[in-house]
Amino acid sequence: MKTTNDNKAASTASSSKDRQGEGTVRITGAEALMRSLKHEGVETLFGYPGGAIMPTYDALYDHRTDLHHILVRHEQGAVHAAQGYARVSGKVGCAIVTSGPGAMNTITGVADAMIDSTPIVIICGQVGAAMLGTDAFQEVDVIGVTQPITKWSYQIRRAEDIAWAVSRAFFIARSGRPGPVVLDFTKNAQTAMVDYEPAHVDFIRSYRPVQIPSDETIAEAARMINDSVKPFVLVGQGVELGNARQELIEFLEKAQLPAGFTLLGLSALPSDHPLYMGMLGMHGNLGPNVMTNQCDLLIAVGMRFDDRVTGSLATYAKQAKIIHFDIDPSEIDKNVKVDLAVVGDCKQTLARVTKLLDKATHKAWIEGFRPYAEKEMQKVIEPAIHPTEGPLLMGEVVRAVSEATGNKAVLVTDVGHNQMFGCRYFKFTEGRSVVTSGGCGTMGFGLPAGIGAALGAPARTVCVFCGDGGLQMTIQELGTIMEQRAPVKIILLNNNFLGNVRQWQYMFFNKRYSFTPMMNPDYEKIASAYDIPSRTVIERVDLADAIREMLETDGPFLLQCAVKEEDNVLPMTPPGANVDEMLLEVK
Amino acid sequence: METNKNIGAAECGDCNTCNMCDEKATRNEINNAFSVAVPKKSGEGVFLSHDGLTLYTMLIYSENFAGILNQITAVFTRRQVNIESLNVCASSTPGVHKYTITCYCTEDMAIMLTKQIEKKIDVLQASYFVDEEIFILEACLLKLSTPKTIGNPEVSRIIRSLGARIVEVNPTYSIVEKKGGTEDILSLFNSLNELGVVLQFVRSGRIAVTKSTVEKLDRYLEQRESEK
């Protein structure tokens, strides 16, 4: 095929021809899209048909056995499912929707994927090129809307551009710092005939996905670590995105570097590893947050100093030198000024630095974390996971589910208390085990993301923790679960409140519970209507058996836990407070 | 809005029947509505605005794809930085477009803006400069009221002394053009505006080339070509 406007595509397309041994065939644009998707290794698609994408769905009908299309119940569900799929599998998630409202319904998910660096490609229908700009039926300026929240968005107006644009989209989505790409696919391009030949874009001259730091930079990083007496590592999702789990372990172990983890980075190291000091951030663990302001060297790896991690920047780690390992140069010095930037792929940079590290023990420094861990264990964790009286607590449910799966399950959460308790008390042994909406905090994320995770990691148990608020935001995806028999274990932590907002109202708004109490439906009846087995637990004594039943049941299951209505997630760094000023109790 | 429409009606230029041009010039005199503060220069020769922010010139190169200007300006808008001037044109490299954008901000912000712009997939390079690092050219056009100009010899003196050029004179209005730096152009405007003769004033976006002896874009493109 002709590659049009990418000065890089023409030569790569011909090389791909040699590799593929495929000749040119004359097919419709919609069929060219199907072949392009398969050429990119797509096996699973999440989508919803509609007017402007009908030619593509017609072509999809011929590929229904080799392209597994999951019909969701709302386009937002398609994108979150694609995100869940991408996060657990490491592949690019893919969603197909129609123009106008279909495309607009994906926006929340696209923004979520952008801020959480999730590789997805969204293909949305668009009115015919001749109708563009006429306010045609279901026409929305999708490129205009999505440009600020995508890594790349492109309108395919000619069938000749399909192979190139799809290949470029997948290359951009998965390379460097991953992110979402939107392809706006006009109807005429879907129906036009084209001489199709697969394209293979792996070079864009204006886009350098990975930089390679100099030997001097690597040596300087190693020197700073070797000179440090109190080093502390902050691990973010970048480690898992870069498939650098093993490199991280070797890096930490060689010089015995204690590490704290961001919400999205939690499963980058097994939770019971001796150097795993816990979660960072507003509701993270006491030790790692306090020690951030006591270390002499802060080593950030694949994380972006989000405000939920740093608290007040004015007092954040001012005593320490800072090294920042990141693949994205625009993250360097963005929120926190650093002393040394190591810009590159952490799989390579960590390994290079590790070679130059001196063996060390940092015994006294690591011991220093213990009193904080003990204090938190006694004041917060034990009461949360092993209560002996009163109503069920979220923390105990989370820990019980985690242990019942041998700490091997994928944790998917919605947003709010279920997310914070989920991430605090779930334990991990394997990588790519946390699927949660971090940067965007999208309620309604959990259920559809759980569907994607179940399909992206079919051999693993997927546990979705959600609250009564978030579940109802995308509850229609129970229909998708029913149809696919997706083995999603849904743990509904029902407190009849929008719990996280209620906690803030309690702490910062004089307990004025403005529209946070919520009247709930009978969720077991809803599950039953969708043919999903369910059980409700009210008494502590029934919890273990209910979890056993959930895990032993083939396919999906809804476990509703009636948890304490006005529980608070602790510890907490109040918004804008210093990172080491964590509250262990709420007065 | 009504007033604007009336002014527009007088812009045809061949009407000697209404007094709109003179009226407007008088109104400007009274309201001083067009008064533009000439940026002050600091000791190092850097332009400073009233807030102590520096005027930075960003030179950005991108592929010639539709929609990139939108992406670039959104980076400024999102961070509440006003673009002072903007010029877009083809560059000397085929297929590469050059954007010259000026804005007042801190250096930290200039760094963040250029990094975020360079992050856009189809942007090749983005760099920021202060005035002494670049050669600058701006241009302006002034439309003056001829009756008022004729009656005031100071107008002609200012035009000559500031190196401006008269390109059109008719009984209603006169057109003056000037090329130069921001400061020269704003001086010309402010001097004439004080005399109450200005009907319209327009200043072009800044264009700039670097003083550096190294052509960073060429070097980048060569490097990328070798990495292909």
CSV table of N, CA, C and O in Angstrom, one decimal, chain A residues 5-8 11 144 147-148 150-152 157 164 168 172 177 203-209 328-334 337, chain B residues 63 65-68 70-71 74 78 94-96 108 111-112 115-116 118-124 220-221 223-225 227-228:
chain,number,residue,atom,x,y,z
A,5,ASN,N,1.9,10.2,4.5
A,5,ASN,CA,2.5,11.4,5.0
A,5,ASN,C,3.5,11.1,6.1
A,5,ASN,O,4.0,12.1,6.8
A,6,ASP,N,3.8,9.9,6.4
A,6,ASP,CA,4.9,9.7,7.4
A,6,ASP,C,6.2,9.4,6.7
A,6,ASP,O,6.3,8.4,6.0
A,7,ASN,N,7.1,10.3,6.8
A,7,ASN,CA,8.4,10.2,6.1
A,7,ASN,C,9.1,8.9,6.6
A,7,ASN,O,10.1,8.6,6.0
A,8,LYS,N,8.6,8.4,7.7
A,8,LYS,CA,9.3,7.2,8.2
A,8,LYS,C,8.7,5.9,7.7
A,8,LYS,O,9.2,4.8,7.8
A,11,SER,N,9.6,3.4,4.0
A,11,SER,CA,10.6,2.4,4.0
A,11,SER,C,10.3,1.2,4.9
A,11,SER,O,10.5,0.1,4.5
A,144,GLY,N,-10.1,16.9,18.3
A,144,GLY,CA,-10.0,18.1,19.1
A,144,GLY,C,-10.2,17.8,20.6
A,144,GLY,O,-9.5,18.4,21.5
A,147,GLN,N,-7.1,15.3,21.9
A,147,GLN,CA,-5.7,15.6,21.8
A,147,GLN,C,-5.0,15.8,23.1
A,147,GLN,O,-3.9,15.3,23.3
A,148,PRO,N,-5.6,16.6,24.0
A,148,PRO,CA,-4.9,16.8,25.3
A,148,PRO,C,-4.8,15.6,26.2
A,148,PRO,O,-4.1,15.6,27.2
A,150,THR,N,-4.5,12.3,25.1
A,150,THR,CA,-3.9,11.1,24.4
A,150,THR,C,-2.4,11.3,24.2
A,150,THR,O,-1.9,12.4,24.1
A,151,LYS,N,-1.8,10.2,24.0
A,151,LYS,CA,-0.4,10.3,23.5
A,151,LYS,C,-0.4,10.7,22.1
A,151,LYS,O,0.5,11.4,21.6
A,152,TRP,N,-1.3,10.2,21.3
A,152,TRP,CA,-1.5,10.5,19.9
A,152,TRP,C,-2.9,10.3,19.5
A,152,TRP,O,-3.5,9.3,20.0
A,157,ARG,N,-8.8,9.4,7.3
A,157,ARG,CA,-9.8,9.8,6.3
A,157,ARG,C,-9.7,9.1,5.0
A,157,ARG,O,-10.6,9.2,4.2
A,164,TRP,N,-0.8,2.1,7.9
A,164,TRP,CA,0.3,3.0,8.5
A,164,TRP,C,-0.2,3.5,9.9
A,164,TRP,O,0.5,3.5,10.8
A,168,ARG,N,1.3,2.7,13.5
A,168,ARG,CA,1.9,3.8,14.2
A,168,ARG,C,1.2,3.9,15.6
A,168,ARG,O,1.9,4.2,16.6
A,172,ILE,N,3.2,3.7,19.1
A,172,ILE,CA,3.2,4.8,20.0
A,172,ILE,C,2.6,4.4,21.4
A,172,ILE,O,3.1,4.7,22.4
A,177,ARG,N,7.1,5.7,27.4
A,177,ARG,CA,6.1,5.7,28.4
A,177,ARG,C,4.8,5.4,27.7
A,177,ARG,O,4.3,6.2,26.9
A,203,PHE,N,9.7,3.3,13.9
A,203,PHE,CA,10.6,4.5,13.9
A,203,PHE,C,9.8,5.7,13.5
A,203,PHE,O,9.2,5.8,12.5
A,204,ILE,N,9.9,6.7,14.4
A,204,ILE,CA,9.3,8.0,14.1
A,204,ILE,C,10.3,9.1,14.4
A,204,ILE,O,10.8,9.1,15.6
A,205,ARG,N,10.8,9.8,13.5
A,205,ARG,CA,12.0,10.6,13.7
A,205,ARG,C,11.7,11.7,14.8
A,205,ARG,O,12.7,12.1,15.5
A,206,SER,N,10.5,12.1,15.0
A,206,SER,CA,10.2,13.2,16.0
A,206,SER,C,9.9,12.6,17.3
A,206,SER,O,9.7,13.3,18.3
A,207,TYR,N,10.0,11.3,17.5
A,207,TYR,CA,9.6,10.6,18.7
A,207,TYR,C,10.7,9.7,19.1
A,207,TYR,O,11.0,8.7,18.5
A,208,ARG,N,11.4,10.0,20.2
A,208,ARG,CA,12.4,9.1,20.8
A,208,ARG,C,11.9,8.5,22.0
A,208,ARG,O,12.0,9.1,23.1
A,209,PRO,N,11.3,7.3,21.9
A,209,PRO,CA,10.6,6.7,23.1
A,209,PRO,C,11.6,6.4,24.3
A,209,PRO,O,11.2,6.5,25.4
A,328,ASP,N,10.5,9.1,30.9
A,328,ASP,CA,9.9,10.3,30.3
A,328,ASP,C,10.7,11.6,30.8
A,328,ASP,O,10.6,11.9,31.9
A,329,PRO,N,11.4,12.2,29.9
A,329,PRO,CA,12.2,13.4,30.3
A,329,PRO,C,11.4,14.5,30.9
A,329,PRO,O,11.9,15.3,31.7
A,330,SER,N,10.1,14.6,30.5
A,330,SER,CA,9.3,15.7,31.0
A,330,SER,C,8.9,15.5,32.4
A,330,SER,O,8.4,16.4,33.0
A,331,GLU,N,9.1,14.3,33.0
A,331,GLU,CA,8.8,14.1,34.4
A,331,GLU,C,10.0,14.6,35.3
A,331,GLU,O,9.8,14.9,36.5
A,332,ILE,N,11.2,14.8,34.7
A,332,ILE,CA,12.3,15.2,35.5
A,332,ILE,C,12.1,16.7,35.9
A,332,ILE,O,11.8,17.6,35.1
A,333,ASP,N,12.3,17.0,37.2
A,333,ASP,CA,12.2,18.3,37.8
A,333,ASP,C,10.7,18.9,37.6
A,333,ASP,O,10.6,20.1,37.8
A,334,LYS,N,9.8,18.1,37.3
A,334,LYS,CA,8.4,18.6,37.1
A,334,LYS,C,7.8,19.0,38.5
A,334,LYS,O,7.4,20.2,38.6
A,337,LYS,N,12.6,18.9,42.3
A,337,LYS,CA,13.9,19.1,41.7
A,337,LYS,C,14.8,18.0,42.1
A,337,LYS,O,14.9,17.7,43.3
B,63,GLU,N,6.7,18.2,12.6
B,63,GLU,CA,6.4,17.6,11.3
B,63,GLU,C,5.2,18.5,10.8
B,63,GLU,O,4.4,19.1,11.6
B,65,PHE,N,2.1,18.2,10.1
B,65,PHE,CA,0.8,17.5,10.2
B,65,PHE,C,-0.3,18.5,10.7
B,65,PHE,O,0.1,19.5,11.4
B,66,ALA,N,-1.5,18.3,10.3
B,66,ALA,CA,-2.6,19.1,10.8
B,66,ALA,C,-2.8,18.9,12.3
B,66,ALA,O,-2.6,17.8,12.8
B,67,GLY,N,-3.1,20.0,13.0
B,67,GLY,CA,-3.5,19.8,14.4
B,67,GLY,C,-2.4,20.0,15.5
B,67,GLY,O,-2.7,20.0,16.6
B,68,ILE,N,-1.2,20.2,15.0
B,68,ILE,CA,-0.1,20.3,16.0
B,68,ILE,C,-0.1,21.6,16.7
B,68,ILE,O,0.2,21.7,17.9
B,70,ASN,N,-2.6,23.3,17.6
B,70,ASN,CA,-3.6,23.1,18.7
B,70,ASN,C,-2.9,22.4,19.9
B,70,ASN,O,-3.1,22.8,21.0
B,71,GLN,N,-2.2,21.4,19.6
B,71,GLN,CA,-1.5,20.7,20.7
B,71,GLN,C,-0.5,21.5,21.5
B,71,GLN,O,-0.4,21.5,22.7
B,74,ALA,N,-2.3,24.3,23.5
B,74,ALA,CA,-2.9,23.7,24.7
B,74,ALA,C,-2.0,23.6,25.9
B,74,ALA,O,-2.4,23.6,27.0
B,78,ARG,N,-3.2,25.2,29.4
B,78,ARG,CA,-3.5,24.4,30.5
B,78,ARG,C,-2.7,24.9,31.8
B,78,ARG,O,-3.1,24.7,32.9
B,94,PRO,N,12.7,20.9,4.5
B,94,PRO,CA,11.5,20.5,3.9
B,94,PRO,C,10.6,19.6,4.8
B,94,PRO,O,11.1,18.7,5.4
B,95,GLY,N,9.3,19.9,4.8
B,95,GLY,CA,8.4,19.1,5.7
B,95,GLY,C,8.4,19.4,7.1
B,95,GLY,O,7.7,18.8,7.9
B,96,VAL,N,9.2,20.4,7.5
B,96,VAL,CA,9.3,20.8,8.9
B,96,VAL,C,8.7,22.2,9.1
B,96,VAL,O,9.1,23.1,8.4
B,108,ASP,N,11.6,28.1,35.2
B,108,ASP,CA,11.1,26.8,35.5
B,108,ASP,C,9.9,26.5,34.6
B,108,ASP,O,9.7,25.4,34.0
B,111,ILE,N,11.0,25.8,31.0
B,111,ILE,CA,11.5,24.5,30.9
B,111,ILE,C,10.4,23.5,30.8
B,111,ILE,O,10.4,22.6,29.9
B,112,MET,N,9.4,23.6,31.7
B,112,MET,CA,8.3,22.7,31.7
B,112,MET,C,7.5,22.8,30.3
B,112,MET,O,7.2,21.7,29.7
B,115,LYS,N,9.5,21.1,27.5
B,115,LYS,CA,9.5,19.6,27.7
B,115,LYS,C,8.2,19.0,27.3
B,115,LYS,O,8.1,18.0,26.6
B,116,GLN,N,7.1,19.7,27.8
B,116,GLN,CA,5.8,19.1,27.5
B,116,GLN,C,5.5,19.2,26.0
B,116,GLN,O,4.8,18.4,25.4
B,118,GLU,N,7.8,19.2,23.6
B,118,GLU,CA,8.6,18.3,22.9
B,118,GLU,C,8.1,16.8,23.0
B,118,GLU,O,8.4,16.0,22.2
B,119,LYS,N,7.3,16.6,24.1
B,119,LYS,CA,6.7,15.3,24.3
B,119,LYS,C,5.7,14.9,23.3
B,119,LYS,O,5.4,13.7,23.1
B,120,LYS,N,5.1,15.9,22.6
B,120,LYS,CA,4.1,15.6,21.6
B,120,LYS,C,4.8,14.8,20.5
B,120,LYS,O,5.9,15.2,20.0
B,121,ILE,N,4.1,13.8,20.1
B,121,ILE,CA,4.8,12.8,19.2
B,121,ILE,C,5.4,13.4,17.9
B,121,ILE,O,6.5,13.1,17.5
B,122,ASP,N,4.7,14.4,17.3
B,122,ASP,CA,5.1,14.9,16.0
B,122,ASP,C,5.9,16.2,16.2
B,122,ASP,O,6.2,16.8,15.1
B,123,VAL,N,6.3,16.6,17.4
B,123,VAL,CA,7.2,17.7,17.6
B,123,VAL,C,8.6,17.2,17.6
B,123,VAL,O,9.0,16.3,18.3
B,124,LEU,N,9.5,17.9,16.8
B,124,LEU,CA,10.9,17.4,16.7
B,124,LEU,C,11.7,18.0,17.8
B,124,LEU,O,12.5,17.3,18.4
B,220,TYR,N,20.0,17.1,15.1
B,220,TYR,CA,19.0,16.1,15.6
B,220,TYR,C,18.6,15.2,14.4
B,220,TYR,O,18.5,14.0,14.6
B,221,LEU,N,18.2,15.9,13.3
B,221,LEU,CA,17.7,15.1,12.2
B,221,LEU,C,18.8,14.1,11.6
B,221,LEU,O,18.5,13.0,11.3
B,223,GLN,N,21.2,12.8,13.4
B,223,GLN,CA,21.3,11.7,14.4
B,223,GLN,C,20.2,10.7,14.2
B,223,GLN,O,20.4,9.5,14.2
B,224,ARG,N,19.0,11.2,14.1
B,224,ARG,CA,17.8,10.3,13.9
B,224,ARG,C,17.9,9.5,12.6
B,224,ARG,O,17.5,8.3,12.6
B,225,GLU,N,18.4,10.1,11.6
B,225,GLU,CA,18.6,9.4,10.3
B,225,GLU,C,19.5,8.2,10.5
B,225,GLU,O,19.3,7.2,10.0
B,227,GLU,N,20.0,6.6,13.2
B,227,GLU,CA,19.4,5.6,14.1
B,227,GLU,C,18.3,4.8,13.5
B,227,GLU,O,17.8,3.9,14.1
B,228,LYS,N,17.9,5.2,12.3
B,228,LYS,CA,16.8,4.6,11.6
B,228,LYS,C,16.9,3.1,11.5
B,228,LYS,O,18.0,2.6,11.1
